[in-house]
XYZ file of C-alpha atoms in Angstrom:
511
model
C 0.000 0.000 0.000
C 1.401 3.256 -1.035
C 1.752 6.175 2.056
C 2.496 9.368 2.116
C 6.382 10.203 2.531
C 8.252 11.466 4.616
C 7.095 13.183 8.453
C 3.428 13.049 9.437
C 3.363 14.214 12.611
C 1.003 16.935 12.370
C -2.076 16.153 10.576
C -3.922 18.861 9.297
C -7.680 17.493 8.584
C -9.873 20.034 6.511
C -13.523 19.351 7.094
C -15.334 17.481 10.126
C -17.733 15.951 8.349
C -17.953 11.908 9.027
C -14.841 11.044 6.975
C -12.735 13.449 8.465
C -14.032 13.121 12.600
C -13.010 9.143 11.485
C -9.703 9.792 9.737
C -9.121 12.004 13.040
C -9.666 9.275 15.893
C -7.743 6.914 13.593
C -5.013 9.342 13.026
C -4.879 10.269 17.083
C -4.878 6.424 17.742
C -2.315 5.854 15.843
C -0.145 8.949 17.748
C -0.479 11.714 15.169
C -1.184 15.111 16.572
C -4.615 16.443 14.546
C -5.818 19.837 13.826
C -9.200 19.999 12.166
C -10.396 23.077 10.325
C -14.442 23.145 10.075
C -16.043 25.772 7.744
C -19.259 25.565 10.421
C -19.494 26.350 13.497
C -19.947 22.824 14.334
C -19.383 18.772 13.403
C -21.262 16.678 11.125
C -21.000 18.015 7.723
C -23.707 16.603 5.330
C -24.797 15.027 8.754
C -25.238 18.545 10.214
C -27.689 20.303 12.674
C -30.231 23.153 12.103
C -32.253 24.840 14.928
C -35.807 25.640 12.797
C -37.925 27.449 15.534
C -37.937 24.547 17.886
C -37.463 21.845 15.695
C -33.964 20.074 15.649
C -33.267 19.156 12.057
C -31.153 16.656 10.582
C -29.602 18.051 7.122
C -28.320 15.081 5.991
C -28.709 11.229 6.139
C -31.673 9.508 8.214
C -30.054 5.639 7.943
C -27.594 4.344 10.140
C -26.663 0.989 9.175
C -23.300 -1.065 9.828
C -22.585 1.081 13.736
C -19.856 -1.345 14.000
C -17.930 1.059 11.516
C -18.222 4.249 13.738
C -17.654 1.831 16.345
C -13.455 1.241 15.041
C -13.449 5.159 14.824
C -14.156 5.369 18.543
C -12.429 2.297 19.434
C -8.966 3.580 17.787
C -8.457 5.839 20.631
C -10.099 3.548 23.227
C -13.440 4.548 23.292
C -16.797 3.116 22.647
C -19.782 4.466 20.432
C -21.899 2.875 22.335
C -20.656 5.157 25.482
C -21.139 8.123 24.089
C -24.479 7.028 22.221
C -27.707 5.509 22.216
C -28.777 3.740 19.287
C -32.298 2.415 18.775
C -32.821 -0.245 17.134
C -35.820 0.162 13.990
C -38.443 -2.244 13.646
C -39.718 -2.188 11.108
C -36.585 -0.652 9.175
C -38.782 0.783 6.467
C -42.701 1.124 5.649
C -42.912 0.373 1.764
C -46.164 1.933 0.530
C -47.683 1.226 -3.175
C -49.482 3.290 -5.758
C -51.855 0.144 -5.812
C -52.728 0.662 -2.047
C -50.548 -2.197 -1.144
C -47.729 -2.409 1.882
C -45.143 -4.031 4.168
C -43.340 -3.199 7.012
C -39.379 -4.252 6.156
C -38.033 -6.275 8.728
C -34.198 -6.598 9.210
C -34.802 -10.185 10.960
C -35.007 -13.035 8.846
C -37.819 -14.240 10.073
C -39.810 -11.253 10.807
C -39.167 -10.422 6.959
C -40.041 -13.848 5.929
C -43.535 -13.979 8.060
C -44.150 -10.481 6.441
C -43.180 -11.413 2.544
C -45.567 -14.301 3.347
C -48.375 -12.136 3.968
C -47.958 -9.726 1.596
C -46.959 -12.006 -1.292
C -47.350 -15.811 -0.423
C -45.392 -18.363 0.455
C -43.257 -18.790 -2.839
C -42.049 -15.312 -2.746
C -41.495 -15.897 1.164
C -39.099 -18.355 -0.394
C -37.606 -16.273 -2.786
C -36.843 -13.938 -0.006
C -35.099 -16.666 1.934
C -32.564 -17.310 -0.482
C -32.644 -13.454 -1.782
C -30.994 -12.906 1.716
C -28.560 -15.496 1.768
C -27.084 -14.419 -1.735
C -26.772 -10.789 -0.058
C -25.088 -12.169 3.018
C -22.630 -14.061 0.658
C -22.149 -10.744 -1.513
C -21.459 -8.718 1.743
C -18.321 -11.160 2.561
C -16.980 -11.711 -0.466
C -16.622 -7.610 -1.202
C -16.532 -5.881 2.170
C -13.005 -6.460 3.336
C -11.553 -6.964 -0.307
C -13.270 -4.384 -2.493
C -14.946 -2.031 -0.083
C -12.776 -1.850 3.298
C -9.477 -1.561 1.155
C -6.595 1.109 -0.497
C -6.385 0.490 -4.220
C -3.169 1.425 -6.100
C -3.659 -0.626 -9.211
C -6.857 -1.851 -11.067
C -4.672 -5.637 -10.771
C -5.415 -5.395 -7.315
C -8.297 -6.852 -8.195
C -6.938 -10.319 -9.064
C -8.100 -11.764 -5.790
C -10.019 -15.468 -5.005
C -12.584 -12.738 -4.158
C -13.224 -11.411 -7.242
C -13.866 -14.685 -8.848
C -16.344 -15.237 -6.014
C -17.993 -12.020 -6.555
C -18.472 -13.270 -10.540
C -20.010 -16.730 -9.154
C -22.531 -14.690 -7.063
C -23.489 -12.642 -10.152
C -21.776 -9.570 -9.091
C -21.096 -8.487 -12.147
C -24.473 -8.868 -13.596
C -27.203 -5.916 -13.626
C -29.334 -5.213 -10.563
C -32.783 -5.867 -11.173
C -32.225 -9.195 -12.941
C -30.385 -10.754 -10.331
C -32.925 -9.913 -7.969
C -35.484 -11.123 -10.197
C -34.082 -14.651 -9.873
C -35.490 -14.765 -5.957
C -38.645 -12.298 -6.410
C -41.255 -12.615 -9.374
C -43.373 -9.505 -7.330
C -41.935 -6.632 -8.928
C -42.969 -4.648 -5.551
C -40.988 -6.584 -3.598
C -37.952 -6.257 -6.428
C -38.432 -2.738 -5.797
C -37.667 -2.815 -1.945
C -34.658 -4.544 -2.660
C -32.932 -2.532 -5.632
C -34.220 0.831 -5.037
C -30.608 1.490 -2.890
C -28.942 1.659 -6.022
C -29.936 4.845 -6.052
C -28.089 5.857 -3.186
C -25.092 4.992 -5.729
C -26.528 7.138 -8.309
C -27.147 4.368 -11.223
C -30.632 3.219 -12.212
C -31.577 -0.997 -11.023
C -31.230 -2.304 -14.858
C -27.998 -0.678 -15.308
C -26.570 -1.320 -12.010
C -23.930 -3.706 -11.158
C -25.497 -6.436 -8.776
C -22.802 -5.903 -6.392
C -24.226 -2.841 -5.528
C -27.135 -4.943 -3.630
C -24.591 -4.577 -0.948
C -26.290 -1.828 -0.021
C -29.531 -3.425 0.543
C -27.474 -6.004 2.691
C -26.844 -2.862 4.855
C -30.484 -1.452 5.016
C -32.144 -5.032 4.727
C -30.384 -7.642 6.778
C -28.003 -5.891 9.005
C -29.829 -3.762 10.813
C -31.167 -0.569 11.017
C -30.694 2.031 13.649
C -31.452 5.650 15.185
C -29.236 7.775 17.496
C -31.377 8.987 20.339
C -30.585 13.117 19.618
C -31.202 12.567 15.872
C -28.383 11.435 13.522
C -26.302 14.726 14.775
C -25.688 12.875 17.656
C -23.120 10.662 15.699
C -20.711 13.121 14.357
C -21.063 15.029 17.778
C -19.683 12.018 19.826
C -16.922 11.747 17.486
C -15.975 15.059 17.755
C -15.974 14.989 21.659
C -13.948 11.926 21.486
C -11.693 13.030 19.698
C -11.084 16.592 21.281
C -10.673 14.530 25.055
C -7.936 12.285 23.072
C -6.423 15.205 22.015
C -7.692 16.891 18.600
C -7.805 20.486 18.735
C -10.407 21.849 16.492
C -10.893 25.154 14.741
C -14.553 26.194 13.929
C -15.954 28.702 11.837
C -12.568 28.984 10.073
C -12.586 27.885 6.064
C -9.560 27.036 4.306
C -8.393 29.506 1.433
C -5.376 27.852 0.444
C -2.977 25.124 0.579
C 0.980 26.343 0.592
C 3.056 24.141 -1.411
C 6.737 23.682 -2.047
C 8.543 20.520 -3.297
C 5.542 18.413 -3.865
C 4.308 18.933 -0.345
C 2.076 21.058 1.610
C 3.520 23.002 4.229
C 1.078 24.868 5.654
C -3.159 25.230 5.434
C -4.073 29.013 5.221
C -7.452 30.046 6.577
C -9.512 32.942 5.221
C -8.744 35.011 8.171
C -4.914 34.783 6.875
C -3.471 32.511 9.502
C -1.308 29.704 9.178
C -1.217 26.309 10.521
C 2.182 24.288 9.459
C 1.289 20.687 9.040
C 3.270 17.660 7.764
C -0.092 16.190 6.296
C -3.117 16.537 4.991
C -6.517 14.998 4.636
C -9.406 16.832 2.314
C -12.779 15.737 2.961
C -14.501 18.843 1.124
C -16.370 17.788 -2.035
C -14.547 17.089 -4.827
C -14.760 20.314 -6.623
C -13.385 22.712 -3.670
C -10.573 19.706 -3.209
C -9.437 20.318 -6.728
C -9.898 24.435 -5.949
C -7.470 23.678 -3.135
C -5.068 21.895 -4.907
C -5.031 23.708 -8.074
C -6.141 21.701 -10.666
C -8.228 18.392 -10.918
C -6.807 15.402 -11.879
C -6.828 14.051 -15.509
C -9.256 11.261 -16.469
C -9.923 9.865 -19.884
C -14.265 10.351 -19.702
C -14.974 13.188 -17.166
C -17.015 12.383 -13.917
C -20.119 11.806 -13.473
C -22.575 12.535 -10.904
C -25.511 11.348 -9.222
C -28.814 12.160 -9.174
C -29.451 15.091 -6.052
C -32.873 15.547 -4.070
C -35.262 17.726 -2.918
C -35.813 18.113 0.971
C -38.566 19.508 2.442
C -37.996 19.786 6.138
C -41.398 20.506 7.663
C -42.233 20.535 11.861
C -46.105 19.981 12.323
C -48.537 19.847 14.813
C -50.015 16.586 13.781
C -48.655 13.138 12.617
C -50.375 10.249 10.464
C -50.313 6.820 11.483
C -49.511 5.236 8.673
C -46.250 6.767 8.934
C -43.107 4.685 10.274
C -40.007 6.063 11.209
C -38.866 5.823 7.744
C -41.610 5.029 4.998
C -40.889 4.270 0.949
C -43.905 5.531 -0.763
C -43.741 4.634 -4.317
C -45.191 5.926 -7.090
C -46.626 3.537 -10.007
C -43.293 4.511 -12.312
C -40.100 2.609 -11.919
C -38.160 2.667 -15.459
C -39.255 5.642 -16.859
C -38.420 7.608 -13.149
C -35.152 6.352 -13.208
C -34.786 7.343 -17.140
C -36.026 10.777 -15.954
C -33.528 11.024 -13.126
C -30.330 9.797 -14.955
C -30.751 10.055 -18.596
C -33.756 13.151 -19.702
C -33.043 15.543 -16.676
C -36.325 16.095 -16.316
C -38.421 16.319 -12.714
C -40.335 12.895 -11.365
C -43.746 12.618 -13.440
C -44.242 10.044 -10.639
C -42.333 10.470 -8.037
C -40.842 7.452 -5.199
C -40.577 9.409 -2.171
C -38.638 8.919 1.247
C -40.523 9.772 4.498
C -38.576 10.106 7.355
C -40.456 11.261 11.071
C -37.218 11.151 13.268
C -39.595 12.110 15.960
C -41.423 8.346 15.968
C -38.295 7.677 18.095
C -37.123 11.114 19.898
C -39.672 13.218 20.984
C -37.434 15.781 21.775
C -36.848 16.513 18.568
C -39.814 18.579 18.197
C -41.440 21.174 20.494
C -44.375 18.716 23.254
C -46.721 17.928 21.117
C -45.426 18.473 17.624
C -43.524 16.526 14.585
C -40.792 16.430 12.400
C -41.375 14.971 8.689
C -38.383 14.838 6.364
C -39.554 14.365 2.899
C -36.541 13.554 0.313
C -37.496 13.710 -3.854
C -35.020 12.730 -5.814
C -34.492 15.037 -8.952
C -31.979 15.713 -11.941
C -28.399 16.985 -10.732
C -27.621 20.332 -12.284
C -25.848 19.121 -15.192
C -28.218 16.590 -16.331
C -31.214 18.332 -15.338
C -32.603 21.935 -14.617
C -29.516 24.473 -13.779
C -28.735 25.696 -10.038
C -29.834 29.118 -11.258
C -32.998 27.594 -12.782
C -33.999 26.199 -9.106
C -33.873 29.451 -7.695
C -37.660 30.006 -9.601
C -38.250 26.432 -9.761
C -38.143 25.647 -5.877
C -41.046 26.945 -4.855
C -43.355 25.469 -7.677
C -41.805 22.143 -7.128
C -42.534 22.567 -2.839
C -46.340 23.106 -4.245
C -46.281 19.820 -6.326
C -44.937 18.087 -3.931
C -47.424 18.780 -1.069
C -50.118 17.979 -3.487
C -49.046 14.673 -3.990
C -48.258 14.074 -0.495
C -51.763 15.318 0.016
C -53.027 12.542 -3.155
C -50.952 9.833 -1.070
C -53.579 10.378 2.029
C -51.087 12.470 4.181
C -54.451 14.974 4.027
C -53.594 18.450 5.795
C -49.779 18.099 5.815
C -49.237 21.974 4.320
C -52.219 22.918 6.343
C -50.393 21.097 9.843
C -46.833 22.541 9.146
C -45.680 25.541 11.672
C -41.635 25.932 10.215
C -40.839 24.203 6.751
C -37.249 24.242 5.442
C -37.185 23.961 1.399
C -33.557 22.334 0.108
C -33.394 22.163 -3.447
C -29.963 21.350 -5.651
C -29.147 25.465 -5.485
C -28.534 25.005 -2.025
C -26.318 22.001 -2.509
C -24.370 23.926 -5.401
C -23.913 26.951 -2.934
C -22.021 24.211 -0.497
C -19.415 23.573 -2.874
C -21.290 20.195 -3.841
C -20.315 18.817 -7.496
C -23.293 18.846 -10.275
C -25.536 20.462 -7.158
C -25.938 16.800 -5.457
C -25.305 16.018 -1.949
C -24.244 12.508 -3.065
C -20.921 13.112 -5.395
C -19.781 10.733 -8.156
C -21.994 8.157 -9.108
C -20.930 4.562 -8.795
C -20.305 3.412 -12.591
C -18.265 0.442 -13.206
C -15.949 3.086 -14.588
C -16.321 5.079 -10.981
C -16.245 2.471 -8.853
C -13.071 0.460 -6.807
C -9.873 1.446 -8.189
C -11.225 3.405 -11.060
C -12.803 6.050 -8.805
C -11.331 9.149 -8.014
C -8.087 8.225 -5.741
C -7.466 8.830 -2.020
C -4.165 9.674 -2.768
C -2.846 13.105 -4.917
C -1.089 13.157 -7.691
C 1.946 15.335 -6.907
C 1.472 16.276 -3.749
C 3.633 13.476 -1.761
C 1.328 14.618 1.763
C -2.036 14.709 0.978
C -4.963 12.234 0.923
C -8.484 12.707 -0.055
C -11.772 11.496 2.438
C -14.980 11.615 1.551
C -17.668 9.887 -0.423
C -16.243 11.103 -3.631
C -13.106 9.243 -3.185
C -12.965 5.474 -2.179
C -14.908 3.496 -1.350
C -17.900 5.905 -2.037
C -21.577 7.373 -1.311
C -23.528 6.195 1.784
C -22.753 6.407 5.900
C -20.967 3.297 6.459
C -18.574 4.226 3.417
C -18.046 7.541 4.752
C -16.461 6.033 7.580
C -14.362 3.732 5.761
C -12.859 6.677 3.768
C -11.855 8.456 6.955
C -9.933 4.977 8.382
C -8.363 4.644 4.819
C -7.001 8.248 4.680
C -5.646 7.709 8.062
C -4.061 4.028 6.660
C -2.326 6.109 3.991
C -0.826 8.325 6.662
C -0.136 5.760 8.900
C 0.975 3.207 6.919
C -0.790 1.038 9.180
C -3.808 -1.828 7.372
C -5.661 -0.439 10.701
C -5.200 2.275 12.994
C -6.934 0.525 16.037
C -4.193 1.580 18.676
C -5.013 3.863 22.014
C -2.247 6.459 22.108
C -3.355 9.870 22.685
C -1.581 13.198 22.494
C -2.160 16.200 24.786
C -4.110 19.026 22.972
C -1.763 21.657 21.513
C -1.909 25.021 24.081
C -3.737 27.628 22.744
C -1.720 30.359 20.652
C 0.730 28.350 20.423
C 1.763 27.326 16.601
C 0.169 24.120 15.465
């Protein structure tokens, strides 16, 4: 595995976001001394906070699957996530809802799931699911630890026993068929390939080993921080300042100074300095490459994902056919995906994600009120309507989408809502976010593994990228991953899981 060279002390981390809080702990525990520069005033990132009159607001992801990553982040200076936070368990993990009227509660235990594919389907699909989650406990091990929890230097690193396991599982097939080989329901086919979209690539044209996401959201569990999902990247942040990371808030990085292939210091806006031996980027890819000057050559250039539409809205009144997190989906499937990825143009019938963090934490909310987190997925900016064009478009689209929250029989939710928060992709384009999407590089074959963007700089001998827009990619649990493998390419360590800690620099004095 390929490091950087030379000292790495001092580790200069830009961002503390979830790859960069991970790459932190990992770096401390392996007896670096970390400064972190953070734009905000605060941790978290994508997986930020917003006060909105009361209501506490997630701005970023809902799902927490796989704690046991966060879990080596904390552990890597000798602490415990589970110390520093409660995590509820979900059942049911989702609430899949049909244009036909249909539904099922998704159940991360086997035979909850079973007992509930049984009743909603019969008892061949019940089958189908049986063996559906075997295949997806069989993809998870034969990628996680060789394609997904690893440094790639060389597309030959992929000349593993692994990989010829991952082509007898079908991993290299498309999506949708290969789940069409358990389930004939094309519902149910929909619950279990609709997480490609997470990677930004439509079911039919996905590669099947991307169902290793739905091994995350469908099998191995599902959970919720008690404090929303801010509670995450808060703990890390604590844990990491009392083993010895000294953070700087509300200061943005203007520039990297370079000399001999290395940075030597991170200037802020305010014209300080901090001198550094390393350094890990976990902006976006975009303000990386601002950073370091250029962006790196690549034969085809990259391409993004689909973004979203968030309407944030705190209510006085719920609906019970709400879970914690409910799929409503419209009667589309191809041509909504085709709409998304290929025409540019807005959901004719859109698949929705309900999230009502308050199911779990009350306190979310003011007594007596709700919190409903409503994610459409839409065009980025370059496939679909411009960042500018949003600015008009915004509010029309918040109108269309109450109305067909209102056709879905959530009846009153405009009339109910007391603070509303509209994101569209002009906000994600004003936050330095690539294509105006909050979720980076899409996950083509020719994106994916050791063809996507590199952790590690071209000409700079000191500097690593974190991030979902480097490896291993898009999603939580990947996030994390990134951190631990920018910290492996400082460390030169497979995994940074020791306990060392170093005493938090003094204030004023040079870093």
């Amino acid at each position: 595995m390929r490091t950087v060279q030379g000292p790495t002390d001092h580790v200069v981390v830009v961002g503390a976001g979830l790859s960069g809080l991970a790459a932190t702990l990992h770096l401390i525990g392996a007896g670096r001394r970390v400064t972190v520069v953070e734009r905000e005033a605060g941790p978290g990132g994508r997986a930020g906070r917003l006060e909105l009159g009361g209501y506490r607001v997630d701005t970023g992801p809902t799902v927490l699957t796989m704690p046991h990553l966060a879990d080596e982040a904390f552990a890597a200076v000798g602490d415990s996530l589970h110390r520093r936070v409660e995590l509820i368990p979900l059942h049911p993990a989702y609430r899949a809802r049909f244009a036909d009227g249909s539904g099922l509660d998704v159940h991360t235990d086997g035979d909850a799931m079973e007992a509930e594919v049984r009743r909603f389907a019969g008892p061949s699909e019940a089958a189908g699911y049986r063996r559906l989650r075997s295949w997806l406990e069989r993809l998870y091990r034969a990628q996680m630890h060789r394609f997904i929890d690893t440094n790639f230097d060389s597309p030959f690193q992929l000349l593993h026993p692994d990989l010829a396991r991952l082509a007898v599982l079908g991993g290299f097939g498309r999506l949708d068929p290969q789940i069409g080989r358990f389930l004939a329901d094309p519902r149910l086919r929909r619950v279990f390939s609709f997480q490609s979209l997470y990677a930004g690539v439509a079911p039919a044209r996905a590669l099947a080993a991307y169902a290793v996401i739905a091994y995350m959201d469908t099998v191995a569990g599902v959970w919720f921080p008690k404090g929303g999902m801010y509670a995450l990247p808060r703990a890390m942040a604590d844990a990491a300042a009392d083993a010895g990371a000294r953070f700087r808030w509300s200061a943005e990085v203007s520039a990297l100074e370079r000399s001999a292939g290395r940075v030597r210091a991170v200037r802020l806006a305010s014209g300080e300095r901090i001198t550094c031996d390393a350094v890990v980027l976990t902006p976006d890819l975009p303000v990386a490459h601002r950073l370091l000057g250029r962006a790196p050559r690549r034969p085809v250039p990259l391409c993004h994902a689909p973004s979203a539409v968030i309407l944030h809205a705190g209510t006085d009144r719920t609906w019970p056919e709400l879970a914690h997190h409910t799929l409503s989906f419209g009667a589309a499937w191809e041509r909504t995906f085709d709409e998304l990825t290929r025409t540019g143009q807005l959901m004719s019938d859109p698949s929705l994600l309900i999230t009502r963090p308050t199911t779990h934490d009350p306190s979310l909310a003011p007594p007596g009120r709700h919190l409903h987190y409503v994610l459409a997925p839409c065009p980025n900016t370059t496939t679909g309507p411009s960042a500018s064009t949003w600015r008009g478009l915004g509010p029309r689209y918040r109108d269309s989408l109450l109305a067909e929250l209102e056709r879905r029989g959530l009846h009153g939710f405009e009339a109910s809502m007391e603070r509303e928060l509209l994101v569209t992709p002009v906000d994600w384009t004003d936050r330095g976010h690539g294509a105006g999407t909050p979720f980076s590089v899409s996950h083509t074959f020719a994106q994916t593994g050791p063809f996507r963007p590199r952790n590690l700089v071209r000409g700079y001998d000191n500097v690593v990228l974190a991030g979902c827009g480097t490896t291993p990619g898009v999603g939580v649990p990947t996030v994390l991953v990134s951190g631990k493998l920018a910290a492996a390419r400082v460390t030169g360590l497979p995994r940074t899981t020791g306990v060392r800690r170093r005493s938090p620099v003094p204030e004023g004095q040079s870093a």
